[in-house]
mmCIF file of C-alpha atoms in Angstrom:
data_model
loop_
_atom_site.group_PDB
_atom_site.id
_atom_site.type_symbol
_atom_site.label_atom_id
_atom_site.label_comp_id
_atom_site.label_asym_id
_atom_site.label_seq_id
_atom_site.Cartn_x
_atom_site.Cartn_y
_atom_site.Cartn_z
ATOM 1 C CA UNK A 127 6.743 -21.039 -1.526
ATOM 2 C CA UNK A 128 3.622 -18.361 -0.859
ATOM 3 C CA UNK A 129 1.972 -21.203 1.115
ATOM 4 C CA UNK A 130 4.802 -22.153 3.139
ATOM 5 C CA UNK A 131 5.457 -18.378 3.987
ATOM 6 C CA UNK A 132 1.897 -18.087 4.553
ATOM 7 C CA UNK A 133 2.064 -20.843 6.882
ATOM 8 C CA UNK A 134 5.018 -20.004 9.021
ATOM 9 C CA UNK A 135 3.634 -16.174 8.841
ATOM 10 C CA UNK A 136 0.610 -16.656 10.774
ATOM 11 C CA UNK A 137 2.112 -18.187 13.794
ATOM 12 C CA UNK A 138 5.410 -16.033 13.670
ATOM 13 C CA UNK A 139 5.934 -12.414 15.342
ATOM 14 C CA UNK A 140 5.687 -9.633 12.873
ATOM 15 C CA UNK A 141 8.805 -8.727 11.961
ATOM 16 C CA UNK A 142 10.108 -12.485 11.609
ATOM 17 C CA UNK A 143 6.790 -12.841 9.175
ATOM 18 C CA UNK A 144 8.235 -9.760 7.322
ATOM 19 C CA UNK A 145 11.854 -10.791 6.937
ATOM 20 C CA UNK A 146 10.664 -14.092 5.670
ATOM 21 C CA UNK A 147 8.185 -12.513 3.214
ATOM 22 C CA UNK A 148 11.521 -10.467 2.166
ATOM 23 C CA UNK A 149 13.694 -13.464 1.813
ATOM 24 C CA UNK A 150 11.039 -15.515 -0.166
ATOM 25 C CA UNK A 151 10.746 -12.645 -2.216
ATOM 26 C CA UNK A 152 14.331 -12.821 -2.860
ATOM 27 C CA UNK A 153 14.617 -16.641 -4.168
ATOM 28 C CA UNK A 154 11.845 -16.514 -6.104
ATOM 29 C CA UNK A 155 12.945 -13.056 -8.264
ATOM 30 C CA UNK A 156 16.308 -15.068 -8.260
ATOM 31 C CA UNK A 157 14.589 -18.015 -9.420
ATOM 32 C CA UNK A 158 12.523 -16.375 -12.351
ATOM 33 C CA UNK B 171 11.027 13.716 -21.631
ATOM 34 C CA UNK B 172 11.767 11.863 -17.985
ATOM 35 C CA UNK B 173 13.171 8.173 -17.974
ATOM 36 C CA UNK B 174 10.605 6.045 -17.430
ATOM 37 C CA UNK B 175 12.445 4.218 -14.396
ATOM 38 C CA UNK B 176 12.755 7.938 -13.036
ATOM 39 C CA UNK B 177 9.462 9.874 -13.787
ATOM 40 C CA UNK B 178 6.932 10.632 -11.087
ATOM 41 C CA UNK B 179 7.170 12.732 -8.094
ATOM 42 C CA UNK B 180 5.347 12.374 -4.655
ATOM 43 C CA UNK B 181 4.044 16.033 -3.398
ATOM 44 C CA UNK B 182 2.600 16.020 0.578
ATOM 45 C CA UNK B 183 1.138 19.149 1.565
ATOM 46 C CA UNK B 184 -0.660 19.932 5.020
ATOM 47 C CA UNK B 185 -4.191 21.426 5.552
ATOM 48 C CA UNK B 186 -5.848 22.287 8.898
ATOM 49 C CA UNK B 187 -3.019 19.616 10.342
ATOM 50 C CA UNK B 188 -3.955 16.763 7.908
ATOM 51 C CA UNK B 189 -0.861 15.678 5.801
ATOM 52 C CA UNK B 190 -1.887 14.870 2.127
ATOM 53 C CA UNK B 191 0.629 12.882 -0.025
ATOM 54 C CA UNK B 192 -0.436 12.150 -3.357
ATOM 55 C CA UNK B 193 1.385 9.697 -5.633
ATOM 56 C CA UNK B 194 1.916 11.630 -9.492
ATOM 57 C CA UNK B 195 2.425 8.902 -11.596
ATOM 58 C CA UNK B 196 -0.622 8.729 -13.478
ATOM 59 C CA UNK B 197 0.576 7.895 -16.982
ATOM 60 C CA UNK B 198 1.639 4.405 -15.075
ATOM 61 C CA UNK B 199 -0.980 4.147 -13.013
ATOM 62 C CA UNK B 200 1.252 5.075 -10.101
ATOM 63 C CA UNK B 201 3.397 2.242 -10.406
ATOM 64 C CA UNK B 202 5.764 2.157 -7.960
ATOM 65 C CA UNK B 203 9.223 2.097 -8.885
ATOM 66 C CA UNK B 204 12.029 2.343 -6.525
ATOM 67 C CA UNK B 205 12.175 5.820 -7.796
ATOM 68 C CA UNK B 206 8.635 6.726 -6.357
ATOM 69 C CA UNK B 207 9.432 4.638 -2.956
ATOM 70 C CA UNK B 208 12.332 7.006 -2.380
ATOM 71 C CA UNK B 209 9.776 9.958 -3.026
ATOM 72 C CA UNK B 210 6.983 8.252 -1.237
ATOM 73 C CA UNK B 211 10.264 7.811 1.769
ATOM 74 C CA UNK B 212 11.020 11.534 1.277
ATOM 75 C CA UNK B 213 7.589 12.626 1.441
ATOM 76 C CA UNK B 214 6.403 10.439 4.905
ATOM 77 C CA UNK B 215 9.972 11.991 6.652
ATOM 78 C CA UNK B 216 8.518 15.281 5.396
ATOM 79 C CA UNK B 217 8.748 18.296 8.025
ATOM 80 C CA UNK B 218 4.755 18.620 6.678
ATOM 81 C CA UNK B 219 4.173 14.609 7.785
ATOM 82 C CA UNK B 220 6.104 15.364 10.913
ATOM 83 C CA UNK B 221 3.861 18.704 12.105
ATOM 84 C CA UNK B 222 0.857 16.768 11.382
ATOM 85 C CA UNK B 223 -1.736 15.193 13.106
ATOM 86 C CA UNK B 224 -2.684 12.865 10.676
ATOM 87 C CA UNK B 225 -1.563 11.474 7.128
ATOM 88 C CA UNK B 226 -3.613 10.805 4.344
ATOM 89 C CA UNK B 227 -2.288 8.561 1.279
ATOM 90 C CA UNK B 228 -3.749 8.946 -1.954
ATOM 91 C CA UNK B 229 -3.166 8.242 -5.698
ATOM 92 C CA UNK B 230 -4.980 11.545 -6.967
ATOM 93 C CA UNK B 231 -8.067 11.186 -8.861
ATOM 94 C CA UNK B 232 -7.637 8.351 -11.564
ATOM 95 C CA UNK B 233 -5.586 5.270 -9.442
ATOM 96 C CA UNK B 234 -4.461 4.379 -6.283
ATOM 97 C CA UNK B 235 -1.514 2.379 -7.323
ATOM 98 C CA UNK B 236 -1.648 -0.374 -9.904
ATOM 99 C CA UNK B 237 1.585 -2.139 -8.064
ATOM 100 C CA UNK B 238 5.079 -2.174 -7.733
ATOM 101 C CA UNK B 239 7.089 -1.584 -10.999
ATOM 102 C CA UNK B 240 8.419 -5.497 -11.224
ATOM 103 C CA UNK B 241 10.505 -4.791 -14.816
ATOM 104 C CA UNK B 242 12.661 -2.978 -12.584
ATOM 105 C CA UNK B 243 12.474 -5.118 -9.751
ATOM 106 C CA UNK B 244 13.026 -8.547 -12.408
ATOM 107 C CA UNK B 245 16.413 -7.554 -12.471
ATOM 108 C CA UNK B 246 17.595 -7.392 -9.238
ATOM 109 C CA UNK B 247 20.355 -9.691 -7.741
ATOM 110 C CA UNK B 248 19.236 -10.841 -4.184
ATOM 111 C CA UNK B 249 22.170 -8.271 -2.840
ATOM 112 C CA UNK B 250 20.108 -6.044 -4.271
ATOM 113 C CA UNK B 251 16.739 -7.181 -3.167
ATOM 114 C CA UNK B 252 18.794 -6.994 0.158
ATOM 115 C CA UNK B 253 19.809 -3.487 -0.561
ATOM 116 C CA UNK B 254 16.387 -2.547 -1.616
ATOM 117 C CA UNK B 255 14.421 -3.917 1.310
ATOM 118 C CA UNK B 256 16.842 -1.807 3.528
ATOM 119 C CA UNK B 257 16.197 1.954 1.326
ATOM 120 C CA UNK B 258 13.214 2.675 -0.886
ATOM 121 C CA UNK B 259 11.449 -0.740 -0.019
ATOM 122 C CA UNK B 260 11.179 0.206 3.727
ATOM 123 C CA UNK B 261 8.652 3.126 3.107
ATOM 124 C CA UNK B 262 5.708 0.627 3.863
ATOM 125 C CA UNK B 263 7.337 -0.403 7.327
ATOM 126 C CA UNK B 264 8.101 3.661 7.876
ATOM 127 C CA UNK B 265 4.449 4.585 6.658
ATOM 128 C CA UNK B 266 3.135 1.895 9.305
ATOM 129 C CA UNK B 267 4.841 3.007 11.703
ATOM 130 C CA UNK B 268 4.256 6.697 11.645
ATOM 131 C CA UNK B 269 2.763 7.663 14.911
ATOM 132 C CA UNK B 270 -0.359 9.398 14.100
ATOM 133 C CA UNK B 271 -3.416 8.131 12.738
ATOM 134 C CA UNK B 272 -3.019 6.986 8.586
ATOM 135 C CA UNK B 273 -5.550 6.924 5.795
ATOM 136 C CA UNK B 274 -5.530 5.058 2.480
ATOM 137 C CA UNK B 275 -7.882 7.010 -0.038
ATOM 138 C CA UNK B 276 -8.192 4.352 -2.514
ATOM 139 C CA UNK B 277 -9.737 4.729 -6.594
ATOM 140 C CA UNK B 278 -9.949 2.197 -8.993
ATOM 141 C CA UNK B 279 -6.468 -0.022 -9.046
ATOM 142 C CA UNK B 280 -5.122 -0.543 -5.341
ATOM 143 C CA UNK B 281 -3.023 -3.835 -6.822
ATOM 144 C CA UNK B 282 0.092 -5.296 -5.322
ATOM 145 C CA UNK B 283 2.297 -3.493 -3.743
ATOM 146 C CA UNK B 284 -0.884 -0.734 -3.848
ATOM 147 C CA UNK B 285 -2.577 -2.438 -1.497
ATOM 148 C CA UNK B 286 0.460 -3.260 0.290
ATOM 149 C CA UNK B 287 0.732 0.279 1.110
ATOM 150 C CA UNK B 288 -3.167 0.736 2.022
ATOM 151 C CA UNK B 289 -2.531 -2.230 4.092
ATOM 152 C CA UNK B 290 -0.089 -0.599 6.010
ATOM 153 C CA UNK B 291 -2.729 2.741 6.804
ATOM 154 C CA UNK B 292 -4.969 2.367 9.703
ATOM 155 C CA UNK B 293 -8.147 3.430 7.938
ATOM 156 C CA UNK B 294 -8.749 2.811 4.204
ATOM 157 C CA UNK B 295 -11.387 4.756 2.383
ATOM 158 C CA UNK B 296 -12.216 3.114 -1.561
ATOM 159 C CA UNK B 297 -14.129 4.601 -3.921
ATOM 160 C CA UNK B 298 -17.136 2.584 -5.343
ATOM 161 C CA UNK B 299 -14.776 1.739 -8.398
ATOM 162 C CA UNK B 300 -12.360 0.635 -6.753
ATOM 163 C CA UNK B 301 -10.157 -2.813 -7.437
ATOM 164 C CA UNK B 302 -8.165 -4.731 -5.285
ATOM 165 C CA UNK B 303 -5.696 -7.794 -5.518
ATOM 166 C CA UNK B 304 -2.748 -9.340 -5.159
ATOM 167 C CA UNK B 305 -1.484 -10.499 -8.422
ATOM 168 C CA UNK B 306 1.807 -11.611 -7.941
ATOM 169 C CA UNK B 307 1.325 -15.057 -7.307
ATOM 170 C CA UNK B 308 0.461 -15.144 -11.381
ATOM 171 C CA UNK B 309 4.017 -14.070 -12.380
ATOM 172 C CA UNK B 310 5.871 -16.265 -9.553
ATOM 173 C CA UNK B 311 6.424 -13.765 -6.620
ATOM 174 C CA UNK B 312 4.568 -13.119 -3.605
ATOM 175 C CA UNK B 313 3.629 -9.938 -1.935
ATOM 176 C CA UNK B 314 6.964 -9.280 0.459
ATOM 177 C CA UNK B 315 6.370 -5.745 1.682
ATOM 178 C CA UNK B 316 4.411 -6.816 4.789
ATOM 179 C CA UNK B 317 1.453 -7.370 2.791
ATOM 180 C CA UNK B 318 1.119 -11.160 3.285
ATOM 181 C CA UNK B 319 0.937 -10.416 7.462
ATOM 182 C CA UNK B 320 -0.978 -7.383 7.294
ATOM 183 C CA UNK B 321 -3.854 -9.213 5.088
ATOM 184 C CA UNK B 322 -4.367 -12.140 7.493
ATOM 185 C CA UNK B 323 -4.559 -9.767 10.579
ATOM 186 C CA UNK B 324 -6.805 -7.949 8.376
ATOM 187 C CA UNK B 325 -9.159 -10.749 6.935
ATOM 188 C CA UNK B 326 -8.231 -13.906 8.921
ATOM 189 C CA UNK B 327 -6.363 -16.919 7.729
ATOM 190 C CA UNK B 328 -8.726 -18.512 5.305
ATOM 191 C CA UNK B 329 -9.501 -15.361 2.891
ATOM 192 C CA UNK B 330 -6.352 -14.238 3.388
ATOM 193 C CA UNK B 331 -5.264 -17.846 1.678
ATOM 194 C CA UNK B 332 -8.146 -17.633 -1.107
ATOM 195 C CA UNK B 333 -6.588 -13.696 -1.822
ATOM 196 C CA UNK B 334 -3.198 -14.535 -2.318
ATOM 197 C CA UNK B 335 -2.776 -18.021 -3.378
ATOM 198 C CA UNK B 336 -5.867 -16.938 -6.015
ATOM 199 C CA UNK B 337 -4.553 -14.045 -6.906
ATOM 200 C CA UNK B 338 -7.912 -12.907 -7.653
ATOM 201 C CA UNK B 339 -9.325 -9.314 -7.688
ATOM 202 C CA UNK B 340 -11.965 -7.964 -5.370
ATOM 203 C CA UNK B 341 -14.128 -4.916 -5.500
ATOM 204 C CA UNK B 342 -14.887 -2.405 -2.837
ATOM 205 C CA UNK B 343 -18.486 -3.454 -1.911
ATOM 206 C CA UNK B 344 -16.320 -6.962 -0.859
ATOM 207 C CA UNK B 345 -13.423 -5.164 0.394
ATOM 208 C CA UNK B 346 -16.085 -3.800 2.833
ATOM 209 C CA UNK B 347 -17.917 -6.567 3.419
ATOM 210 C CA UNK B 348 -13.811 -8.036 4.644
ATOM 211 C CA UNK B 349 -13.242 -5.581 6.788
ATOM 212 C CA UNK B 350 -10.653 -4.359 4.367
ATOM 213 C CA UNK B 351 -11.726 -1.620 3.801
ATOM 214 C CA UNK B 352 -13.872 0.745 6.368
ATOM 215 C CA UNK B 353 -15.776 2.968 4.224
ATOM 216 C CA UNK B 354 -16.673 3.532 0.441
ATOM 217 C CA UNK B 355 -16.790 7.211 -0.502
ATOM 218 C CA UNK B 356 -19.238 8.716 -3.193
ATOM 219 C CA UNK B 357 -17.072 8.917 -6.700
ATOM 220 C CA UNK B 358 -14.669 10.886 -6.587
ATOM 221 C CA UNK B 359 -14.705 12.174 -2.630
ATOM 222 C CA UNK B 360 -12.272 9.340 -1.761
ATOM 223 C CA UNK B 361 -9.915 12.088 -0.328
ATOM 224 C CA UNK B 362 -12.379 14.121 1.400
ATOM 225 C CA UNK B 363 -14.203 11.256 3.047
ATOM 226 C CA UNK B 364 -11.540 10.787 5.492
ATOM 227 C CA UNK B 365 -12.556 14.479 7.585
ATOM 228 C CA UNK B 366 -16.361 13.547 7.125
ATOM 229 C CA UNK B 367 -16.196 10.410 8.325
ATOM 230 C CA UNK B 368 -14.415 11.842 11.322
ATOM 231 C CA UNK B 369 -16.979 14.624 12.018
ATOM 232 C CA UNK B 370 -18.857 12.719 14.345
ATOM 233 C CA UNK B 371 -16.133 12.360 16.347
ATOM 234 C CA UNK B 372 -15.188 15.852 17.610
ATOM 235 C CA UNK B 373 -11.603 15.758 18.724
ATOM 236 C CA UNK B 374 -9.763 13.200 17.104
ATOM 237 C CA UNK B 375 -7.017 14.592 15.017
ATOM 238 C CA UNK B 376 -8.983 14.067 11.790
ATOM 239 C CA UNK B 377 -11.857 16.184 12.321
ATOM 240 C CA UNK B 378 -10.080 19.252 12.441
ATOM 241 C CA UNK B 379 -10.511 20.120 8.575
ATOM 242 C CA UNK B 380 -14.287 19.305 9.088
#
């Protein structure tokens, strides 16, 4: 999931990076 | 004796202009809990950050910040991640975006969410002891408080990849070397680096203590 957020964060705007950072964030703590 | 979920305080005090907040959490290496993000919040809205012409971040004289406090954080529903991303958790995204110039004076740990936070100063000033990292990858979360971005515009793509998917620590002399960081103090003048290495630049807000 950190590589696939990685990926789509380099390309993305800023804040778009951010909110997905924030949702992955969210799945995984939901996950563990 | 203070819960530990609420103990630790945030003070900010101006000098000569310069806003000063220092993280008191010492006795947890200045993990930050949602309790310290709503002082660290508190503190950056401060009337003394506001009045200022530039902000200094620190974690006093023993740690930066060892990271964000994830016991607390492990039992969050993602309403509550939600939530939290929208209160306490937006002090990075506030610190960023203050308008005047920001400093990071870093010593030893700056891990996590602590370098999440020095990622989001303009200027970062370590201390030769200093320790950097992102561990989260090791306990199956990722750095979500604009760290991930803010490292690859700081270090490009491929080190930014080796830092995080790694999860491995770094010292200051690398830090450096990355671009990371922009200048390593003596021991123990992490703090006061920030006006001297602004002397030779008469004018800019942060020479004004000097």
């Amino acid at each position: 999931v950190t590589k696939r957020v990685l990926d789509a964060g380099i390309d993305a705007p800023r804040e778009t990076a951010l909110l997905l950072e924030q949702l992955a964030y969210a799945v995984l703590n939901e996950a563990g | 004796v203070a819960d530990a979920n609420t103990a630790g305080t945030v003070d900010v005090r101006c000098h000569c202009g310069v806003a000063v907040i220092t993280l008191r959490r010492e006795h947890k290496r200045n993990a930050l809990s949602t309790h310290m993000e709503t002082e660290l919040l508190r503190a950056v809205r401060s009337s003394e950050v506001e009045s200022s012409s530039a902000v200094v971040v620190t974690g006093g004289d023993t740690v930066f910040s060892a990271g964000a406090d994830v016991t607390e954080l492990a039992e969050m529903t993602t309403r509550d991640i939600i939530d939290y991303y929208a209160g306490s958790g937006s002090v990075y995204e506030v610190f960023a975006g203050l308008p005047q110039p920001t400093v990071a004076a870093i010593t030893r740990y700056c891990l996590g969410g602590g370098l999440e936070l020095a990622l989001a100063a303009d200027i970062r000033i370590a201390d030769p002891a200093a320790a950097f990292g992102f561990p989260e990858v090791g306990i199956g979360i990722l750095p979500s408080s604009g760290g991930l971005t803010r490292i690859v515009r700081a270090v490009g793509e491929g080190r930014a990849r080796d830092l995080v998917l790694r999860g491995r620590r770094f010292d200051a002399r690398q830090a450096e070397q990355w671009g990371i960081v922009s200048e390593i103090a003596c021991p123990g003048e992490h703090v006061n680096a920030r006006r001297r290495s602004h002397m030779n630049s008469p004018g800019t807000p942060l020479s004004r203590c000097a």
